[in-house]
Short mmCIF file of N, CA and C in Angstrom, two decimals:
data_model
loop_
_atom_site.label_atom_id
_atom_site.label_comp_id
_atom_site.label_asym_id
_atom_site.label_seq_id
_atom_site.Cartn_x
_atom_site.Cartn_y
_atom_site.Cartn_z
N UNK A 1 -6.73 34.45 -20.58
CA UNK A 1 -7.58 35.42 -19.91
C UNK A 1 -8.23 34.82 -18.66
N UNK A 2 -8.49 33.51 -18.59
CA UNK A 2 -9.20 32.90 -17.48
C UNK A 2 -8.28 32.19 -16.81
N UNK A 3 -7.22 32.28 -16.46
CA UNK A 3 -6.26 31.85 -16.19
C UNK A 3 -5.72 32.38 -14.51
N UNK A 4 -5.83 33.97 -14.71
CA UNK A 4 -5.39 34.48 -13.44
C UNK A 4 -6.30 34.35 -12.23
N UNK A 5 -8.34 33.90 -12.91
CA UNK A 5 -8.83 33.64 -11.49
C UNK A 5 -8.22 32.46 -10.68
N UNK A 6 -8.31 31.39 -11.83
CA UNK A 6 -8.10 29.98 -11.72
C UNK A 6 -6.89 30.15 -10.26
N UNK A 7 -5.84 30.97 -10.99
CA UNK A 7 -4.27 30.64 -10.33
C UNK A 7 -4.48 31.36 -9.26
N UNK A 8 -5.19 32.30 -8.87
CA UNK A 8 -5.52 32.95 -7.41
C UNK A 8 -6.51 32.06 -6.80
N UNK A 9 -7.33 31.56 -7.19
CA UNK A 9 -7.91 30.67 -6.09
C UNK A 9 -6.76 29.49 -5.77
N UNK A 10 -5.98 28.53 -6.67
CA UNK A 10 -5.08 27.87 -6.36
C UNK A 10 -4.18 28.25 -5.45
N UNK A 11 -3.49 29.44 -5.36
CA UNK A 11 -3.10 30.55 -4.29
C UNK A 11 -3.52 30.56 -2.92
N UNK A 12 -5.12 30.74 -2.93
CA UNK A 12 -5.90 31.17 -1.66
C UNK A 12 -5.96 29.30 -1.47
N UNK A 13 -6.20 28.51 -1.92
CA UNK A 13 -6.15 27.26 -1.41
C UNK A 13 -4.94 26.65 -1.03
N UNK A 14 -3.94 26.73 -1.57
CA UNK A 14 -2.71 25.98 -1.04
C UNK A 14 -2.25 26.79 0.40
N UNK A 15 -1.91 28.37 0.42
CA UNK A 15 -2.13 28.96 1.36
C UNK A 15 -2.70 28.98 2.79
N UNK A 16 -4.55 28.21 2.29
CA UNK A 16 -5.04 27.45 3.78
C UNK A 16 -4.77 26.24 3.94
N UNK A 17 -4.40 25.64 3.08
CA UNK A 17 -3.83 24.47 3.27
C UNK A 17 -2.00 24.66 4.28
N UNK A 18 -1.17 25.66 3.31
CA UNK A 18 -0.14 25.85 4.40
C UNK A 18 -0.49 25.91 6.39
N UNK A 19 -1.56 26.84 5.98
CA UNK A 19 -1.80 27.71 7.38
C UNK A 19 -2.08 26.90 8.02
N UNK A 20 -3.06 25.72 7.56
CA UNK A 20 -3.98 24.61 8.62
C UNK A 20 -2.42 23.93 9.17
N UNK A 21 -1.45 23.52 8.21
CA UNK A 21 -0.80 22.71 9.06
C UNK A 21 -0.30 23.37 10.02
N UNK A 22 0.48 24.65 9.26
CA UNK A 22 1.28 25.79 10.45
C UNK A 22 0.84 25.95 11.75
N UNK A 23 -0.63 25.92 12.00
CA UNK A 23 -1.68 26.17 12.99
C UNK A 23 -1.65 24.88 13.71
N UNK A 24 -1.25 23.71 13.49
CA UNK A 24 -1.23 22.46 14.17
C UNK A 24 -0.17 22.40 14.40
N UNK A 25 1.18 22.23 13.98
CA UNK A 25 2.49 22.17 14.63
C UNK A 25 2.53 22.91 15.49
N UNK A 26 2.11 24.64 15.43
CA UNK A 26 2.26 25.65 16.62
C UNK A 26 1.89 25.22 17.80
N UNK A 27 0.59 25.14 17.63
CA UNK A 27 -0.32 24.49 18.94
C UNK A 27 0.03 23.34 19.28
N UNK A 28 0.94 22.18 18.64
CA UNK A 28 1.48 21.22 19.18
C UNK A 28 2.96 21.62 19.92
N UNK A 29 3.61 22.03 19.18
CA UNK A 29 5.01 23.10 19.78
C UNK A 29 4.25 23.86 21.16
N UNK A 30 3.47 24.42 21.18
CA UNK A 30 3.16 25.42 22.19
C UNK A 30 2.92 24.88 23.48
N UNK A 31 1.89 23.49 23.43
CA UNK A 31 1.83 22.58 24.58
C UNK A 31 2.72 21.55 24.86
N UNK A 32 3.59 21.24 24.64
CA UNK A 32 4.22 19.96 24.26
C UNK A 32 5.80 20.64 24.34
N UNK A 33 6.29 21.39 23.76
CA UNK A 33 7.29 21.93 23.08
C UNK A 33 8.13 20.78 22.35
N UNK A 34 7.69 20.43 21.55
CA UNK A 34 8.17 19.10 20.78
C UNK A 34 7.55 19.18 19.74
N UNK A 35 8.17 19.21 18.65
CA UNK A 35 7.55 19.28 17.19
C UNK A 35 6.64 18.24 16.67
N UNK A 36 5.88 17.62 16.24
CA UNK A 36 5.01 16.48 15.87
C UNK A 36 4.77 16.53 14.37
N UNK A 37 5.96 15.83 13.26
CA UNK A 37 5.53 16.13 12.33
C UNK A 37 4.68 14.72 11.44
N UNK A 38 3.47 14.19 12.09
CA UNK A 38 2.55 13.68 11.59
C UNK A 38 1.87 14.18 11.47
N UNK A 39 1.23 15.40 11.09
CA UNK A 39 0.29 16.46 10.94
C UNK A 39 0.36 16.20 9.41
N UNK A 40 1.70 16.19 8.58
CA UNK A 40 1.72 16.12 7.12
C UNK A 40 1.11 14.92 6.87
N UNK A 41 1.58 14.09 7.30
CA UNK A 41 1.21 12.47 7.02
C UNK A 41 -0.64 12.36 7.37
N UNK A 42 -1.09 12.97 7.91
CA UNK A 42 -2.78 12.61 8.20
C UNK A 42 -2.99 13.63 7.73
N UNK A 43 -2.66 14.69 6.95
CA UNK A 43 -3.27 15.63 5.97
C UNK A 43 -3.10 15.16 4.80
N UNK A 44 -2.06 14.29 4.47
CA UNK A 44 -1.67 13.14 3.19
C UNK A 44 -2.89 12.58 2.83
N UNK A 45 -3.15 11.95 3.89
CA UNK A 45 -3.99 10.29 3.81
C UNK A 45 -5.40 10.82 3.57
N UNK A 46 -5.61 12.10 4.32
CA UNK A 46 -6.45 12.90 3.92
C UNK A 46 -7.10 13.72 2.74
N UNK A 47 -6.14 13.92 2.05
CA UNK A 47 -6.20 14.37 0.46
C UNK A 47 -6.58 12.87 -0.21
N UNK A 48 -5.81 12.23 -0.12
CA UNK A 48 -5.88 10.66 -0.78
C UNK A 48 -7.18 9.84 -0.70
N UNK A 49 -8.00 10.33 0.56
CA UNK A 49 -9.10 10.10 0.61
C UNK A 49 -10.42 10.93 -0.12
N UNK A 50 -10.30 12.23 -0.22
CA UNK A 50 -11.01 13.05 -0.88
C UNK A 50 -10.87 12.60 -2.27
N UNK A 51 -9.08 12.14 -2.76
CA UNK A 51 -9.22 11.69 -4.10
C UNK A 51 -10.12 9.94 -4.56
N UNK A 52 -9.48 9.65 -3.85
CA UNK A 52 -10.46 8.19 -3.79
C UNK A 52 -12.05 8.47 -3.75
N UNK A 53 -12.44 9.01 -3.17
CA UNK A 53 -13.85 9.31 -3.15
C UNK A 53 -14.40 10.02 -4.62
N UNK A 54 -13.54 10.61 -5.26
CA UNK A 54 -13.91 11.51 -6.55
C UNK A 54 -13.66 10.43 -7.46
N UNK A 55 -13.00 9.63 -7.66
CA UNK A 55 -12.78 8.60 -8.61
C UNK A 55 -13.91 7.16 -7.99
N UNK A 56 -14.58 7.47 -7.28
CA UNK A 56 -15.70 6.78 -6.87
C UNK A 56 -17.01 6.87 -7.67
N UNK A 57 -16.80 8.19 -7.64
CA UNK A 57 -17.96 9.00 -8.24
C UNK A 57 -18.25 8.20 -9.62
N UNK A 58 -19.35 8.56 -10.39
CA UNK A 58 -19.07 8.15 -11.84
C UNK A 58 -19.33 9.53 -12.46
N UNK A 59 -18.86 9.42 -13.61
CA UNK A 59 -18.84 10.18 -14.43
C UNK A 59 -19.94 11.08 -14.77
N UNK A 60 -19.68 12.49 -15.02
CA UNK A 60 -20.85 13.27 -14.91
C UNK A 60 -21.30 14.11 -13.88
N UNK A 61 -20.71 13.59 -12.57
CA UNK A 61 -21.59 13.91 -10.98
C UNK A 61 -21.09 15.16 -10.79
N UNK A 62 -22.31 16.09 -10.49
CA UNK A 62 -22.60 17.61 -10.55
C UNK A 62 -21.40 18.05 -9.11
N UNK A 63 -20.60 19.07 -9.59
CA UNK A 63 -19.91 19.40 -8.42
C UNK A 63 -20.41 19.79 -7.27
N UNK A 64 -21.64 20.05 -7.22
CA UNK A 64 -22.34 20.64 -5.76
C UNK A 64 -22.55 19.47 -4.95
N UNK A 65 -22.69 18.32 -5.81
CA UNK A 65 -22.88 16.86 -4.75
C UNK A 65 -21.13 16.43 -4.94
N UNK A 66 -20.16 16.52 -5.83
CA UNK A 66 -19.09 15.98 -5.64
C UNK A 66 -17.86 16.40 -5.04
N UNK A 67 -18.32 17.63 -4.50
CA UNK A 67 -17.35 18.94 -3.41
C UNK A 67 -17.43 18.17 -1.77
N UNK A 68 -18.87 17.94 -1.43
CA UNK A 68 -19.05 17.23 -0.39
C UNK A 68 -19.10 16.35 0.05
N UNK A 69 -18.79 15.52 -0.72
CA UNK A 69 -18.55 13.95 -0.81
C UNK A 69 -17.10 13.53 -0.75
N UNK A 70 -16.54 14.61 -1.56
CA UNK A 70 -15.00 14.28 -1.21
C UNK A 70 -14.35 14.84 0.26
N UNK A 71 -15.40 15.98 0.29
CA UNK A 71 -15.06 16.54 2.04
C UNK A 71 -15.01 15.15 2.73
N UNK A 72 -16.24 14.88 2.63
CA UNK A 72 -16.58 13.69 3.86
C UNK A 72 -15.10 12.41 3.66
N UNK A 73 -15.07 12.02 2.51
CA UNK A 73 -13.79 11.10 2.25
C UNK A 73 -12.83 11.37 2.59
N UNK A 74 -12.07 12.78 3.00
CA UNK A 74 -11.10 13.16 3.29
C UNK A 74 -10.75 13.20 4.42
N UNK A 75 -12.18 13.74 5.61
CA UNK A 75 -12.35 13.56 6.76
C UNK A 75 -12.78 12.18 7.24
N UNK A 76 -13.27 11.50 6.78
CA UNK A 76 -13.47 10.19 7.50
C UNK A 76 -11.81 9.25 6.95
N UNK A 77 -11.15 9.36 6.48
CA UNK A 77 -9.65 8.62 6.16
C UNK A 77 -8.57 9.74 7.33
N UNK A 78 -8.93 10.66 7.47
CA UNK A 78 -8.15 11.79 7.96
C UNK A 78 -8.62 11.22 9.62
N UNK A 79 -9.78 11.34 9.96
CA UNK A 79 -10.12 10.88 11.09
C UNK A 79 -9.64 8.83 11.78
N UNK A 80 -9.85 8.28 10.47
CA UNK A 80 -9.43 6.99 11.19
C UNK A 80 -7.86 6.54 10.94
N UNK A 81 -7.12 7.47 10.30
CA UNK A 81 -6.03 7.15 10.41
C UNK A 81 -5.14 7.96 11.89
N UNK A 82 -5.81 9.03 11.99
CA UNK A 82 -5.76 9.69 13.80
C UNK A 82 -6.25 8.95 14.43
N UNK A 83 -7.32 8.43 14.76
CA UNK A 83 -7.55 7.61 15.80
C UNK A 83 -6.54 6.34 15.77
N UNK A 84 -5.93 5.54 14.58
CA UNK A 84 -5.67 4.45 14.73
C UNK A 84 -4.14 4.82 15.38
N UNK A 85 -3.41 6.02 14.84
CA UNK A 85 -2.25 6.48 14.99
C UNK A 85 -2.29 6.93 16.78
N UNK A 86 -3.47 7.23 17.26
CA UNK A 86 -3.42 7.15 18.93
C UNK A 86 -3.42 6.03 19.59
N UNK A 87 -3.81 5.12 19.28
CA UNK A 87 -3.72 4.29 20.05
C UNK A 87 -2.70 3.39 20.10
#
């Protein structure tokens, strides 16, 4: 019975997850006309960081502090693996 919210939010999340990349190749295709597929690879390193950060956590930690904490981990690994990949 609790099953079909669960699998529709999983839905609506993988979905923006599709779109974000779709939305970066385009706009890289659009200026460039050259495909750039490191967009997957720093959205990778990016998840990997949000997970690292949750297994940081200890045990117990209320999801309202452990939603944003993994944001930040995801974006700060997501961010220095772009910067290091520009230069």
């Amino acid at each position: 019975m609790h099953e079909l919210p669960q699998q529709l939010a999983n839905g609506l999340i993988l979905g923006a997850m599709y779109g974000l990349i779709a939305i970066g190749y385009t706009m890289v295709y659009g200026i460039v006309q050259l495909i750039n597929f490191a967009h997957g690879e720093i959205f990778m390193v990016g998840g990997f960081g949000a997970l690292t950060a949750h297994l940081a956590l200890p045990d117990g930690t209320a999801l309202a502090l452990a939603l944003p904490l993994m944001v930040l981990g995801g974006v700060l690994a997501s961010v220095t693996i772009g910067v290091a990949a520009e230069d």
